[in-house]
Amino acid sequence: MLLTISTAYSPATDLGYLLHKHPARIQSFGLAFGQAHVFYPEARTEKCTAALLLDVDAVGLIRRPHGQFAENFALAQYVSDRPYVASSFLSVAIARVFSSALSGKCKERPELAETEIPLKVKLSILPCRGGEKLLRRLFEPLGYTVEAERHALDTRFPDWGESRYFTVTLETTCRLSELLTHLYILMPVLDDEKHYWVGDAEIEKLLKHSNDWLADHPEQESIVRRYLKHQRRLTRQALAQLREEDAQEADETVQAQEEEQVEKWIGLNEIRLATVTEVLKQCGARRVLDLGCGEGKLLRKLLAEKQFEKIVGMDVSHHALRIAQERLNYDRLTEKQKQRLCLFQGSLSYRDKRLVGYDGAAVIEVIEHLDLPRLAAFERGLFEFACPRTVVLTTPNIEYNVKFENLQAGRFRHKDHRFEWTRDEFQSWAVGVAKRFDYTVVFHPIGPEAEDVGSPTQMAVFTRGDREARTT
Ligand code: SAH
């Protein structure tokens, strides 16, 4: 199986920097299922081509204990096409061999990784279930010119008709990392091979490598369904995350400014973040989560405190995470600091193993962004499954809204708020949660208190009972 990537960018040999592979060398990489070789059939200033040759170990595959080909029919293992076609094996090889290029990193020439360059890709054999039509529907909306040559099932027997195998050429002008993510996701999607197991980690991979282009791709649904091997639960979850994120991003900037404007005159955000940091310090937490971390304002404060040895920021919005990463100068942190801070995309509406094993969690001005029917899933995911010893949670007190002169009567502080609670509503919810999940809870007002309506922000601090943290 051969994949070539060519460019006529000038100087074209810059492709070597982008791929982190020297044009004059042949390099080989051992993979679980065979060998990958990278070399350059041509490397001139006017044109440069890099080739990734994948040599899949067909015999090794069959002998694997749960080989994916054994179950179909008796001879399946002997007529498998896997060694000869572009499939998820090629995606794995790309992620392994071109990992920096795939994530858009180029240490020596960072500006080059950001540059859109003319690129041409050739895939020697790409299986397309759905034919040329689907191939075009997947790549053309992303700006590619597609050329496809379909192969006959067997040239000696024309009656047998066409196969599902194509030789494909794709041309476009974009950043190399974008092109690699398109291939990484869409090759297995076209192949649509269903015979191996996928789990939750696949959602993470899909969203990570498709964050900028899948949200509004016209074939979003079939891409997600096929990538996740038609598993209904995973597909539903991934689509929900994409939509949640999309809705979130659409209004994000406006919303953030809106809420900040409303609350600005009392400097509420600053008071809130300082209070939460203090609570986490006082409870002795060392490993902390900031769930729905947004653009990372709390993370910045937590980083300034030596007590916190491990700090994790999670948000459903890739966009917010990118801003957080920039504001925290993540790329310039030392390796040691990078070990201390970790940012990842995820949704509070789902259980997530990555959140287990922490002793403090902050959920600051986030729950009011969740649909009320999702709240029960959030409660179980955080208080039953992740169950940190301390949870600090804040939300607006709707009673205080009458004090904001620039907020129309009856409106929430933020367009995306699904609800805002009175003090009674919040406290009865929080007491219920504490009871159901064996926590105790105390409440504190945040911000200046006014007669009858209380403070603008309400905070609950939950402390876990004696029960051991779940680890499975
Ligand atoms: N905690 C931050 C941001 C609050 S704004 C602060 O105090 O500044 C609410 C944040 O919650 C947004 O960044 C939004 O993307 C995130 N969010 C909304 N729904 C979420 C969900 N289901 N899972 C995780 N984060 C979510």
Coordinates of C-alpha atoms and ligand atoms in Angstrom, one line a residue:
M1 CA 0.0 0.0 0.0
L2 CA 1.5 3.3 -1.1
L3 CA 0.6 6.8 -0.2
T4 CA 2.4 9.7 -1.8
I5 CA 2.2 13.4 -0.9
S6 CA 3.6 15.9 -3.4
T7 CA 3.9 19.7 -3.3
A8 CA 5.0 22.3 -5.8
Y9 CA 5.4 24.9 -3.0
S10 CA 8.6 26.8 -3.4
P11 CA 11.0 25.5 -2.2
A12 CA 9.2 22.2 -2.4
T13 CA 11.8 20.4 -0.3
D14 CA 10.3 22.2 2.7
L15 CA 8.0 19.2 2.8
G16 CA 10.9 17.5 4.6
Y17 CA 10.7 20.0 7.5
L18 CA 6.9 19.6 7.7
L19 CA 7.0 15.8 7.8
H20 CA 10.1 15.8 10.1
K21 CA 11.7 13.4 7.6
H22 CA 14.8 14.2 5.8
P23 CA 14.4 13.9 2.0
A24 CA 17.7 12.2 1.5
R25 CA 17.0 9.3 3.9
I26 CA 14.9 6.2 3.8
Q27 CA 13.4 5.5 7.3
S28 CA 11.6 2.5 8.5
F29 CA 9.3 2.1 11.5
G30 CA 8.1 -1.1 13.2
L31 CA 4.3 -1.2 13.8
A32 CA 2.2 -3.8 15.6
F33 CA 0.9 -5.0 12.2
G34 CA 3.9 -4.6 9.9
Q35 CA 6.5 -2.0 8.8
A36 CA 6.2 1.5 7.5
H37 CA 8.8 3.0 5.2
V38 CA 9.2 6.7 4.4
F39 CA 11.2 7.9 1.4
Y40 CA 11.2 10.6 -1.3
P41 CA 10.9 9.4 -4.9
E42 CA 11.7 13.0 -5.9
A43 CA 13.1 16.0 -3.9
R44 CA 13.7 19.0 -6.1
T45 CA 13.2 22.7 -5.4
E46 CA 10.3 22.8 -7.8
K47 CA 8.6 19.5 -6.8
C48 CA 9.0 17.2 -3.9
T49 CA 7.2 13.9 -3.2
A50 CA 7.2 11.9 0.0
A51 CA 6.1 8.3 0.0
L52 CA 4.7 6.2 2.9
L53 CA 4.9 2.6 2.0
L54 CA 3.0 0.3 4.3
D55 CA 4.0 -3.3 4.4
V56 CA 1.3 -5.1 6.4
D57 CA 2.3 -8.5 7.8
A58 CA -0.6 -10.6 6.4
V59 CA 0.5 -13.8 8.2
G60 CA 1.0 -12.0 11.5
L61 CA -2.5 -10.6 11.3
I62 CA -4.2 -13.9 10.8
R63 CA -2.2 -15.4 13.7
R64 CA -3.2 -12.6 16.1
P65 CA -5.4 -14.2 18.9
H66 CA -8.5 -12.2 18.0
G67 CA -7.7 -11.7 14.3
Q68 CA -10.3 -9.6 12.7
F69 CA -10.6 -11.8 9.6
A70 CA -11.1 -15.2 11.2
E71 CA -14.8 -14.9 11.7
N72 CA -16.2 -14.2 8.3
F73 CA -15.9 -17.3 6.3
A74 CA -13.5 -20.2 6.1
L75 CA -11.2 -18.7 3.4
A76 CA -11.4 -15.1 4.6
Q77 CA -8.0 -15.2 6.2
Y78 CA -6.4 -16.2 2.9
V79 CA -8.1 -13.6 0.7
S80 CA -8.0 -10.6 3.0
D81 CA -7.4 -7.3 1.2
R82 CA -5.9 -5.6 4.3
P83 CA -2.3 -5.8 3.3
Y84 CA -2.9 -4.1 0.0
V85 CA -5.4 -1.3 0.6
A86 CA -5.6 2.1 2.5
S87 CA -7.5 1.4 5.7
S88 CA -7.3 2.2 9.3
F89 CA -3.8 0.6 9.3
L90 CA -2.7 3.4 7.1
S91 CA -4.3 5.9 9.6
V92 CA -2.4 4.3 12.4
A93 CA 0.8 4.5 10.4
I94 CA 0.3 8.2 9.7
A95 CA -0.3 8.9 13.4
R96 CA 2.9 7.1 14.3
V97 CA 5.2 8.1 11.5
F98 CA 4.0 11.7 11.0
S99 CA 2.7 12.4 14.5
S100 CA 4.1 16.0 14.7
A101 CA 2.9 16.9 11.2
L102 CA -0.5 15.5 12.0
S103 CA -0.8 17.7 15.0
G104 CA 0.4 20.7 13.1
K105 CA 3.8 21.0 14.8
C106 CA 7.0 22.0 13.2
K107 CA 9.7 22.8 15.7
E108 CA 12.2 24.3 13.3
R109 CA 9.8 26.1 11.0
P110 CA 6.5 26.8 13.0
E111 CA 5.3 29.4 10.4
L112 CA 5.6 26.7 7.7
A113 CA 3.1 24.4 9.5
E114 CA 0.7 27.3 9.5
T115 CA 1.1 28.0 5.8
E116 CA -1.4 26.7 3.2
I117 CA 0.6 25.0 0.5
P118 CA -0.4 23.2 -2.8
L119 CA -0.7 19.5 -2.0
K120 CA -1.4 16.4 -4.1
V121 CA -2.0 13.0 -2.6
K122 CA -2.1 9.7 -4.4
L123 CA -3.5 6.6 -2.8
S124 CA -2.6 3.4 -4.8
I125 CA -5.7 1.5 -3.6
L126 CA -8.5 2.9 -1.6
P127 CA -11.5 0.8 -0.9
C128 CA -14.7 2.9 -1.1
R129 CA -17.9 1.4 0.1
G130 CA -20.3 3.9 -1.4
G131 CA -18.3 4.3 -4.5
E132 CA -17.0 7.4 -6.2
K133 CA -20.1 9.3 -5.2
L134 CA -19.3 9.0 -1.5
L135 CA -15.6 9.6 -2.1
R136 CA -16.5 13.0 -3.7
R137 CA -19.1 13.8 -1.1
L138 CA -16.5 13.4 1.6
F139 CA -13.5 15.2 0.0
E140 CA -15.1 17.9 -2.2
P141 CA -16.7 19.9 0.6
L142 CA -13.2 20.1 2.1
G143 CA -11.9 21.8 -1.0
Y144 CA -10.4 18.9 -2.8
T145 CA -10.3 18.1 -6.5
V146 CA -10.9 14.4 -6.7
E147 CA -9.8 12.0 -9.4
A148 CA -10.7 8.4 -9.1
E149 CA -10.0 5.4 -11.2
R150 CA -12.1 2.4 -10.4
H151 CA -10.6 -1.1 -10.7
A152 CA -12.4 -4.1 -12.2
L153 CA -12.9 -7.0 -9.9
D154 CA -10.7 -9.1 -12.2
T155 CA -9.5 -7.8 -15.5
R156 CA -9.6 -11.3 -17.0
F157 CA -13.3 -11.6 -16.3
P158 CA -14.9 -8.3 -17.3
D159 CA -18.4 -9.8 -16.6
W160 CA -17.6 -9.9 -12.9
G161 CA -18.0 -6.1 -12.9
E162 CA -16.3 -3.4 -10.9
S163 CA -14.7 -3.7 -7.5
R164 CA -14.9 -1.3 -4.7
Y165 CA -11.2 -0.4 -5.1
F166 CA -10.0 2.9 -6.5
T167 CA -6.8 4.6 -7.3
V168 CA -7.4 8.1 -6.0
T169 CA -5.7 11.5 -6.5
L170 CA -6.7 14.4 -4.3
E171 CA -5.5 17.9 -4.8
T172 CA -5.9 21.0 -2.7
T173 CA -4.2 23.9 -1.1
C174 CA -4.2 23.7 2.7
R175 CA -2.0 23.2 5.7
L176 CA -0.3 19.8 5.7
S177 CA -1.7 19.0 9.1
E178 CA -5.3 19.5 7.8
L179 CA -4.7 17.2 4.9
L180 CA -3.3 14.5 7.2
T181 CA -6.3 14.7 9.5
H182 CA -8.6 14.4 6.5
L183 CA -6.9 11.3 5.4
Y184 CA -6.6 9.9 8.9
I185 CA -10.4 10.1 9.5
L186 CA -11.8 9.6 6.0
M187 CA -9.8 6.5 4.8
P188 CA -11.3 4.2 7.4
V189 CA -14.7 5.9 6.8
L190 CA -14.6 5.0 3.1
D191 CA -13.3 1.5 3.9
D192 CA -16.1 1.1 6.4
E193 CA -14.6 -2.1 7.7
K194 CA -16.8 -3.1 10.6
H195 CA -15.0 -6.1 12.0
Y196 CA -13.0 -4.8 14.9
W197 CA -13.8 -3.4 18.2
V198 CA -13.9 0.3 19.0
G199 CA -14.4 2.0 22.3
D200 CA -14.8 5.4 23.9
A201 CA -11.2 6.4 23.0
E202 CA -12.2 6.4 19.4
I203 CA -14.6 9.3 20.0
E204 CA -11.7 11.3 21.4
K205 CA -9.6 10.5 18.4
L206 CA -12.3 11.4 16.0
L207 CA -13.1 14.7 17.7
K208 CA -9.4 15.6 18.2
H209 CA -8.5 15.1 14.5
S210 CA -11.6 16.6 13.0
N211 CA -12.3 19.5 15.3
D212 CA -12.1 22.2 12.7
W213 CA -13.9 20.6 9.8
L214 CA -16.4 18.0 11.0
A215 CA -18.8 20.4 12.7
D216 CA -20.2 21.7 9.5
H217 CA -19.4 18.9 7.1
P218 CA -22.5 17.9 5.1
E219 CA -21.7 14.2 5.6
Q220 CA -21.1 14.6 9.3
E221 CA -23.5 11.9 10.3
S222 CA -22.2 9.2 8.0
I223 CA -18.6 10.1 8.8
V224 CA -19.2 9.7 12.6
R225 CA -21.3 6.5 12.1
R226 CA -18.8 4.8 9.9
Y227 CA -15.8 5.9 11.9
L228 CA -17.3 4.5 15.0
K229 CA -18.1 1.2 13.3
H230 CA -21.9 1.8 13.4
Q231 CA -22.0 1.5 17.1
R232 CA -25.1 3.4 18.1
R233 CA -24.1 4.5 21.5
L234 CA -20.8 5.9 20.5
T235 CA -22.2 7.6 17.4
R236 CA -25.0 9.3 19.4
Q237 CA -22.4 10.4 22.0
A238 CA -20.0 11.8 19.4
L239 CA -22.7 13.6 17.4
A240 CA -24.1 15.1 20.7
Q241 CA -20.6 16.3 21.6
L242 CA -20.1 17.8 18.1
R243 CA -23.5 19.6 18.3
E244 CA -23.0 20.8 21.8
E245 CA -19.7 22.2 20.9
D246 CA -21.0 23.8 17.7
A247 CA -23.8 25.5 19.5
Q248 CA -21.4 26.5 22.1
E249 CA -18.9 28.0 19.7
A250 CA -21.4 29.9 17.6
D251 CA -22.1 32.4 20.3
E252 CA -19.2 32.0 22.5
T253 CA -17.4 35.3 22.1
V254 CA -20.6 37.3 22.3
Q255 CA -21.8 35.3 25.3
A256 CA -18.6 35.6 27.2
Q257 CA -18.6 39.4 26.7
E258 CA -22.3 39.6 27.6
E259 CA -21.9 37.8 30.9
E260 CA -18.8 39.7 31.7
Q261 CA -20.4 43.0 30.9
V262 CA -23.4 42.2 33.1
E263 CA -21.3 41.2 36.1
K264 CA -18.4 43.6 35.5
W265 CA -19.2 46.5 37.7
I266 CA -18.8 44.3 40.8
G267 CA -15.6 42.6 39.5
L268 CA -17.5 39.4 40.2
N269 CA -15.3 37.1 38.1
E270 CA -12.2 37.9 40.0
I271 CA -13.8 37.5 43.4
R272 CA -15.3 34.1 42.3
L273 CA -12.0 32.7 41.1
A274 CA -10.1 33.9 44.1
T275 CA -12.7 32.3 46.4
V276 CA -12.7 29.0 44.6
T277 CA -8.9 28.8 44.6
E278 CA -8.9 29.5 48.3
V279 CA -11.4 26.7 49.0
L280 CA -9.4 24.2 47.0
K281 CA -6.3 25.2 48.9
Q282 CA -8.0 25.0 52.3
C283 CA -9.3 21.5 51.6
G284 CA -5.7 20.3 51.0
A285 CA -6.3 19.2 47.5
R286 CA -3.2 18.4 45.4
R287 CA -4.7 17.0 42.2
V288 CA -7.5 19.2 40.9
L289 CA -9.9 19.3 38.0
D290 CA -11.4 22.4 36.5
L291 CA -14.4 21.1 34.7
G292 CA -15.8 23.4 32.0
C293 CA -12.6 25.4 32.3
G294 CA -13.4 27.7 29.4
E295 CA -10.6 30.0 28.5
G296 CA -8.5 29.0 31.5
K297 CA -8.9 31.9 34.0
L298 CA -9.1 29.6 37.0
L299 CA -6.4 27.4 35.6
R300 CA -4.0 30.3 35.6
K301 CA -4.7 31.0 39.3
L302 CA -4.3 27.3 40.2
L303 CA -1.0 27.1 38.4
A304 CA 0.3 29.9 40.6
E305 CA -0.2 27.8 43.7
K306 CA 2.5 25.2 44.3
Q307 CA 0.2 23.1 46.4
F308 CA -1.5 21.8 43.2
E309 CA 0.7 19.1 41.8
K310 CA -1.6 18.1 38.9
I311 CA -4.1 20.4 37.3
V312 CA -6.5 19.3 34.6
G313 CA -8.8 21.6 32.5
M314 CA -11.6 20.0 30.6
D315 CA -14.1 21.7 28.4
V316 CA -16.5 20.6 25.7
S317 CA -15.4 23.4 23.4
H318 CA -12.2 22.9 21.4
H319 CA -12.3 26.6 20.7
A320 CA -12.2 27.5 24.4
L321 CA -9.4 25.0 24.9
R322 CA -7.3 26.5 22.2
I323 CA -7.7 29.9 23.7
A324 CA -6.8 28.5 27.1
Q325 CA -3.7 26.8 25.6
E326 CA -2.6 30.1 24.1
R327 CA -3.3 32.2 27.2
L328 CA -1.5 29.8 29.4
N329 CA 1.4 29.8 26.9
Y330 CA 1.2 26.0 27.0
D331 CA 3.6 25.5 24.1
R332 CA 6.3 27.4 25.9
L333 CA 6.0 25.5 29.2
T334 CA 8.9 23.2 30.2
E335 CA 8.3 19.4 30.0
K336 CA 7.9 19.4 33.8
Q337 CA 5.3 22.1 33.8
K338 CA 3.5 20.3 31.0
Q339 CA 3.3 17.2 33.2
R340 CA 1.6 19.4 35.8
L341 CA -1.0 20.9 33.5
C342 CA -3.2 18.9 31.2
L343 CA -6.0 20.2 29.0
F344 CA -8.5 17.9 27.2
Q345 CA -11.8 18.0 25.5
G346 CA -14.7 16.2 27.1
S347 CA -18.3 16.6 28.1
L348 CA -19.7 16.6 31.6
S349 CA -22.8 14.9 30.3
Y350 CA -20.9 11.6 30.2
R351 CA -18.9 9.4 32.5
D352 CA -15.2 9.8 31.8
K353 CA -12.4 7.6 33.2
R354 CA -9.9 10.4 32.8
L355 CA -11.6 12.3 35.7
V356 CA -11.1 9.5 38.2
G357 CA -8.3 9.9 40.9
Y358 CA -8.5 13.6 41.7
D359 CA -9.1 15.1 45.1
G360 CA -10.6 18.4 44.2
A361 CA -12.9 19.6 41.4
A362 CA -14.1 23.0 40.4
V363 CA -17.3 23.4 38.3
I364 CA -17.5 27.1 38.0
E365 CA -20.5 28.7 36.2
V366 CA -21.0 25.6 34.1
I367 CA -24.1 23.6 35.3
E368 CA -26.5 26.3 34.0
H369 CA -25.1 25.6 30.5
L370 CA -26.4 22.0 30.7
D371 CA -29.8 21.0 29.6
L372 CA -31.8 20.1 32.8
P373 CA -32.5 16.5 31.6
R374 CA -28.7 16.0 31.3
L375 CA -28.1 17.1 34.9
A376 CA -28.7 13.6 36.3
A377 CA -26.0 12.2 34.0
F378 CA -23.6 15.0 35.1
E379 CA -24.3 14.2 38.8
R380 CA -23.6 10.5 38.3
G381 CA -20.5 11.1 36.2
L382 CA -19.0 13.5 38.7
F383 CA -20.2 12.5 42.2
E384 CA -20.6 8.7 41.7
F385 CA -18.0 7.9 39.0
A386 CA -15.1 10.4 39.3
C387 CA -16.0 11.2 42.9
P388 CA -13.3 13.6 44.0
R389 CA -13.1 14.3 47.7
T390 CA -14.1 18.0 47.3
V391 CA -16.3 19.5 44.7
V392 CA -16.6 23.3 44.5
L393 CA -19.5 24.4 42.3
T394 CA -20.9 27.8 41.5
T395 CA -23.9 29.1 39.6
P396 CA -25.7 32.4 39.3
N397 CA -28.3 33.4 41.9
I398 CA -31.2 34.5 39.7
E399 CA -32.7 36.5 42.5
Y400 CA -29.8 38.9 42.2
N401 CA -30.5 39.7 38.6
V402 CA -32.7 42.7 39.4
K403 CA -29.6 44.4 40.7
F404 CA -27.9 44.4 37.3
E405 CA -29.0 47.6 35.6
N406 CA -27.8 46.5 32.2
L407 CA -29.8 43.2 32.2
Q408 CA -33.4 43.3 31.0
A409 CA -35.9 42.0 33.5
G410 CA -36.7 38.3 33.1
R411 CA -33.5 37.6 31.0
F412 CA -30.7 35.2 32.0
R413 CA -27.2 36.6 32.3
H414 CA -26.0 34.6 29.3
K415 CA -27.7 33.5 26.1
D416 CA -26.6 29.9 26.6
H417 CA -27.9 29.6 30.1
R418 CA -30.5 26.9 30.1
F419 CA -31.7 27.9 33.6
E420 CA -30.7 30.1 36.5
W421 CA -31.7 29.1 40.0
T422 CA -33.0 30.9 43.1
R423 CA -31.1 30.2 46.3
D424 CA -33.8 27.7 47.4
E425 CA -33.7 25.9 44.1
F426 CA -29.9 25.6 44.1
Q427 CA -29.8 24.5 47.8
S428 CA -32.5 21.8 47.4
W429 CA -30.7 20.4 44.3
A430 CA -27.4 20.4 46.0
V431 CA -28.7 18.8 49.2
G432 CA -30.4 16.1 47.1
V433 CA -27.1 15.4 45.3
A434 CA -25.1 15.2 48.5
K435 CA -27.6 12.8 50.0
R436 CA -27.7 10.6 46.9
F437 CA -24.0 10.3 46.5
D438 CA -22.8 10.4 50.1
Y439 CA -21.4 13.9 50.3
T440 CA -21.9 16.7 52.8
V441 CA -22.5 20.2 51.5
V442 CA -22.2 23.7 52.7
F443 CA -23.2 27.0 51.0
H444 CA -21.4 30.3 50.7
P445 CA -22.4 33.5 49.0
I446 CA -19.9 35.1 46.5
G447 CA -19.9 38.8 45.8
P448 CA -21.7 41.7 47.6
E449 CA -24.8 40.6 49.4
A450 CA -28.0 42.6 49.0
E451 CA -31.0 42.6 51.2
D452 CA -33.7 40.1 50.2
V453 CA -31.9 38.8 47.1
G454 CA -28.6 37.6 48.5
S455 CA -25.3 37.5 46.5
P456 CA -24.8 37.4 42.8
T457 CA -23.1 34.0 42.7
Q458 CA -23.9 31.0 44.9
M459 CA -21.3 28.4 45.8
A460 CA -21.7 24.9 47.1
V461 CA -18.8 23.0 48.6
F462 CA -19.3 19.2 48.6
T463 CA -17.1 16.9 50.7
R464 CA -17.2 13.2 50.1
G465 CA -18.1 10.8 53.0
D466 CA -16.0 7.8 53.9
R467 CA -16.7 5.7 50.9
E468 CA -13.6 4.7 48.9
A469 CA -13.2 6.3 45.4
R470 CA -14.2 4.0 42.6
T471 CA -11.4 3.1 40.4
T472 CA -13.1 1.1 37.7
Ligands
SAH1 N1 -15.5 27.9 34.3 C1 -15.1 28.9 33.3 C2 -16.0 29.0 32.1 C3 -17.5 29.2 32.4 S1 -18.5 29.3 30.9 C4 -15.1 30.3 34.1 O1 -15.6 30.4 35.2 O2 -14.6 31.2 33.5 C5 -19.1 27.7 30.7 C6 -18.1 26.7 30.1 O3 -18.7 25.4 30.2 C7 -17.9 27.0 28.7 O4 -16.5 27.0 28.4 C8 -18.5 25.8 28.0 O5 -17.8 25.4 26.8 C9 -18.4 24.7 29.1 N2 -19.4 23.7 28.9 C10 -20.7 23.8 28.6 N3 -21.3 22.6 28.5 C11 -20.3 21.7 28.9 C12 -20.3 20.2 29.0 N4 -21.3 19.5 28.8 N5 -19.1 19.7 29.3 C13 -18.0 20.4 29.6 N6 -18.0 21.7 29.5 C14 -19.1 22.4 29.1

